[in-house]
Amino acid sequence: MKKPSNPKTGKKEHNHYRWALTAFVMAVALSGLLSLSSEAILENADLLLALLILALFIGLGILFDIIGVAVTAADPRPFHSMAAHKEKGAKEAIRLLKNANQVSSFCNDVVGDICGIVSGATGAVIVARLQKGLNLESVLISVGVTALISGATIGGKALGKPFAMNQSKRVVHLAGRFLHLFHRG
């Protein structure tokens, strides 16, 4: 005997698949865009510019990790009050909180993972420049750069998570205010 299907469960499952497909498409597009931009900038960049690009990608990954954690930790009630008082960014913050699962996935997984991958590729460029500049082919340079990138990324995220949880209202409100800059209407 066939079990009766629950229309709500079926819709939820469909939404999960749709979100996974959307995340995949966004990841491919964003990864391609960031990789292409990074390659174009790094092609003729000196070591200092490559280090700045690396710091930018690590910082971006940490920032989006903070936003992703804050969105899952924030209480929506203060934002409803802010929206009632027509405070800029409040409606956008509510939208972020209503879609916390997707926002967290986008920030932590899509952007975070892409920044990790692109910072690794940037690290490879830095290793090549260091080896060329020092006229030395050493695996220690590669290991050292990789270890520093990992440490900076993981350490930054470790510092950011408690901040995101303790300051979730502030972080979400700032994200909402930023999104409000692009609001039409």
GROMACS .gro file of C-alpha atoms in nm:
model
  185
    1MET     CA    1   0.000   0.000   0.000
    2LYS     CA    2   0.132   0.339  -0.100
    3LYS     CA    3   0.185   0.595   0.176
    4PRO     CA    4  -0.004   0.920   0.127
    5SER     CA    5   0.236   1.195   0.034
    6ASN     CA    6   0.262   1.505   0.244
    7PRO     CA    7   0.237   1.808   0.014
    8LYS     CA    8   0.438   2.025   0.255
    9THR     CA    9   0.724   1.772   0.275
   10GLY     CA   10   0.732   1.738  -0.103
   11LYS     CA   11   0.748   2.114  -0.145
   12LYS     CA   12   1.024   2.142   0.116
   13GLU     CA   13   1.225   1.873  -0.061
   14HIS     CA   14   1.173   2.050  -0.394
   15ASN     CA   15   1.296   2.378  -0.239
   16HIS     CA   16   1.609   2.203  -0.107
   17TYR     CA   17   1.691   2.075  -0.454
   18ARG     CA   18   1.617   2.413  -0.609
   19TRP     CA   19   1.842   2.586  -0.354
   20ALA     CA   20   2.120   2.333  -0.417
   21LEU     CA   21   2.098   2.400  -0.791
   22THR     CA   22   2.091   2.776  -0.732
   23ALA     CA   23   2.394   2.751  -0.500
   24PHE     CA   24   2.577   2.545  -0.762
   25VAL     CA   25   2.509   2.799  -1.037
   26MET     CA   26   2.606   3.092  -0.811
   27ALA     CA   27   2.924   2.913  -0.705
   28VAL     CA   28   3.028   2.843  -1.064
   29ALA     CA   29   2.956   3.200  -1.174
   30LEU     CA   30   3.114   3.368  -0.872
   31SER     CA   31   3.414   3.137  -0.876
   32GLY     CA   32   3.471   3.201  -1.244
   33LEU     CA   33   3.439   3.577  -1.196
   34LEU     CA   34   3.672   3.592  -0.896
   35SER     CA   35   3.926   3.354  -1.051
   36LEU     CA   36   3.928   3.545  -1.379
   37SER     CA   37   3.965   3.878  -1.197
   38SER     CA   38   4.239   3.741  -0.976
   39GLU     CA   39   4.429   3.591  -1.270
   40ALA     CA   40   4.405   3.915  -1.467
   41ILE     CA   41   4.531   4.125  -1.175
   42LEU     CA   42   4.802   3.881  -1.069
   43GLU     CA   43   4.939   3.821  -1.418
   44ASN     CA   44   5.179   4.116  -1.402
   45ALA     CA   45   5.153   4.195  -1.031
   46ASP     CA   46   5.451   4.234  -0.808
   47LEU     CA   47   5.480   4.048  -0.477
   48LEU     CA   48   5.326   4.329  -0.271
   49LEU     CA   49   5.013   4.348  -0.489
   50ALA     CA   50   4.980   3.968  -0.479
   51LEU     CA   51   4.998   3.980  -0.099
   52LEU     CA   52   4.730   4.252  -0.091
   53ILE     CA   53   4.504   4.045  -0.318
   54LEU     CA   54   4.561   3.746  -0.090
   55ALA     CA   55   4.471   3.953   0.216
   56LEU     CA   56   4.158   4.077   0.037
   57PHE     CA   57   4.038   3.721  -0.036
   58ILE     CA   58   4.113   3.601   0.317
   59GLY     CA   59   3.936   3.907   0.463
   60LEU     CA   60   3.638   3.859   0.234
   61GLY     CA   61   3.606   3.496   0.341
   62ILE     CA   62   3.619   3.596   0.709
   63LEU     CA   63   3.367   3.878   0.660
   64PHE     CA   64   3.116   3.652   0.487
   65ASP     CA   65   3.167   3.386   0.753
   66ILE     CA   66   3.079   3.646   1.017
   67ILE     CA   67   2.765   3.746   0.827
   68GLY     CA   68   2.662   3.382   0.776
   69VAL     CA   69   2.696   3.305   1.148
   70ALA     CA   70   2.525   3.629   1.257
   71VAL     CA   71   2.223   3.562   1.037
   72THR     CA   72   2.169   3.225   1.203
   73ALA     CA   73   2.212   3.370   1.554
   74ALA     CA   74   2.014   3.696   1.531
   75ASP     CA   75   1.670   3.751   1.681
   76PRO     CA   76   1.430   3.895   1.420
   77ARG     CA   77   1.214   4.087   1.672
   78PRO     CA   78   1.425   4.405   1.691
   79PHE     CA   79   1.427   4.427   1.312
   80HIS     CA   80   1.047   4.422   1.295
   81SER     CA   81   1.045   4.720   1.531
   82MET     CA   82   1.310   4.895   1.319
   83ALA     CA   83   1.109   4.827   1.004
   84ALA     CA   84   0.797   4.972   1.167
   85HIS     CA   85   1.000   5.289   1.231
   86LYS     CA   86   1.117   5.287   0.866
   87GLU     CA   87   1.485   5.244   0.962
   88LYS     CA   88   1.710   5.193   0.660
   89GLY     CA   89   1.818   4.834   0.616
   90ALA     CA   90   1.559   4.684   0.853
   91LYS     CA   91   1.345   4.528   0.578
   92GLU     CA   92   1.657   4.387   0.414
   93ALA     CA   93   1.771   4.248   0.750
   94ILE     CA   94   1.433   4.078   0.798
   95ARG     CA   95   1.465   3.926   0.451
   96LEU     CA   96   1.813   3.796   0.543
   97LEU     CA   97   1.678   3.643   0.864
   98LYS     CA   98   1.375   3.486   0.694
   99ASN     CA   99   1.616   3.318   0.454
  100ALA     CA  100   1.886   3.245   0.714
  101ASN     CA  101   1.948   2.893   0.584
  102GLN     CA  102   2.019   3.009   0.229
  103VAL     CA  103   2.205   3.324   0.341
  104SER     CA  104   2.427   3.121   0.573
  105SER     CA  105   2.490   2.864   0.302
  106PHE     CA  106   2.574   3.137   0.050
  107CYS     CA  107   2.802   3.329   0.289
  108ASN     CA  108   2.977   3.038   0.456
  109ASP     CA  109   2.981   2.780   0.180
  110VAL     CA  110   2.964   2.958  -0.154
  111VAL     CA  111   3.164   3.274  -0.081
  112GLY     CA  112   3.376   3.121   0.196
  113ASP     CA  113   3.483   2.819  -0.007
  114ILE     CA  114   3.547   3.024  -0.320
  115CYS     CA  115   3.763   3.269  -0.123
  116GLY     CA  116   3.954   2.973   0.018
  117ILE     CA  117   4.014   2.829  -0.328
  118VAL     CA  118   4.109   3.161  -0.485
  119SER     CA  119   4.338   3.247  -0.193
  120GLY     CA  120   4.508   2.911  -0.247
  121ALA     CA  121   4.561   2.994  -0.614
  122THR     CA  122   4.690   3.337  -0.515
  123GLY     CA  123   4.923   3.165  -0.271
  124ALA     CA  124   5.060   2.958  -0.559
  125VAL     CA  125   5.139   3.279  -0.748
  126ILE     CA  126   5.311   3.417  -0.438
  127VAL     CA  127   5.516   3.098  -0.401
  128ALA     CA  128   5.626   3.122  -0.765
  129ARG     CA  129   5.724   3.488  -0.720
  130LEU     CA  130   5.916   3.412  -0.400
  131GLN     CA  131   6.098   3.120  -0.558
  132LYS     CA  132   6.187   3.330  -0.862
  133GLY     CA  133   6.293   3.628  -0.650
  134LEU     CA  134   6.503   3.415  -0.419
  135ASN     CA  135   6.626   3.198  -0.708
  136LEU     CA  136   6.542   2.899  -0.492
  137GLU     CA  137   6.311   2.603  -0.548
  138SER     CA  138   6.214   2.489  -0.206
  139VAL     CA  139   5.913   2.298  -0.091
  140LEU     CA  140   5.950   2.486   0.237
  141ILE     CA  141   5.837   2.810   0.070
  142SER     CA  142   5.524   2.638  -0.059
  143VAL     CA  143   5.450   2.471   0.274
  144GLY     CA  144   5.514   2.796   0.461
  145VAL     CA  145   5.286   3.007   0.242
  146THR     CA  146   5.011   2.743   0.250
  147ALA     CA  147   5.037   2.715   0.629
  148LEU     CA  148   5.019   3.093   0.672
  149ILE     CA  149   4.713   3.119   0.444
  150SER     CA  150   4.539   2.838   0.634
  151GLY     CA  151   4.630   2.988   0.971
  152ALA     CA  152   4.512   3.336   0.876
  153THR     CA  153   4.184   3.205   0.733
  154ILE     CA  154   4.103   2.965   1.017
  155GLY     CA  155   4.227   3.202   1.289
  156GLY     CA  156   4.028   3.490   1.143
  157LYS     CA  157   3.713   3.282   1.127
  158ALA     CA  158   3.772   3.157   1.482
  159LEU     CA  159   3.792   3.519   1.601
  160GLY     CA  160   3.492   3.617   1.390
  161LYS     CA  161   3.246   3.351   1.505
  162PRO     CA  162   3.209   3.464   1.869
  163PHE     CA  163   3.192   3.825   1.748
  164ALA     CA  164   2.918   3.728   1.500
  165MET     CA  165   2.720   3.549   1.768
  166ASN     CA  166   2.758   3.821   2.033
  167GLN     CA  167   2.701   4.108   1.790
  168SER     CA  168   2.454   3.935   1.557
  169LYS     CA  169   2.201   4.219   1.566
  170ARG     CA  170   2.469   4.474   1.472
  171VAL     CA  171   2.619   4.255   1.199
  172VAL     CA  172   2.281   4.175   1.041
  173HIS     CA  173   2.176   4.539   1.061
  174LEU     CA  174   2.498   4.651   0.889
  175ALA     CA  175   2.444   4.386   0.619
  176GLY     CA  176   2.085   4.507   0.580
  177ARG     CA  177   2.199   4.869   0.553
  178PHE     CA  178   2.454   4.768   0.289
  179LEU     CA  179   2.186   4.583   0.091
  180HIS     CA  180   1.958   4.887   0.128
  181LEU     CA  181   2.206   5.084  -0.084
  182PHE     CA  182   2.096   4.868  -0.378
  183HIS     CA  183   1.725   4.892  -0.293
  184ARG     CA  184   1.503   5.019  -0.569
  185GLY     CA  185   1.187   5.202  -0.486
   0.00000   0.00000   0.00000
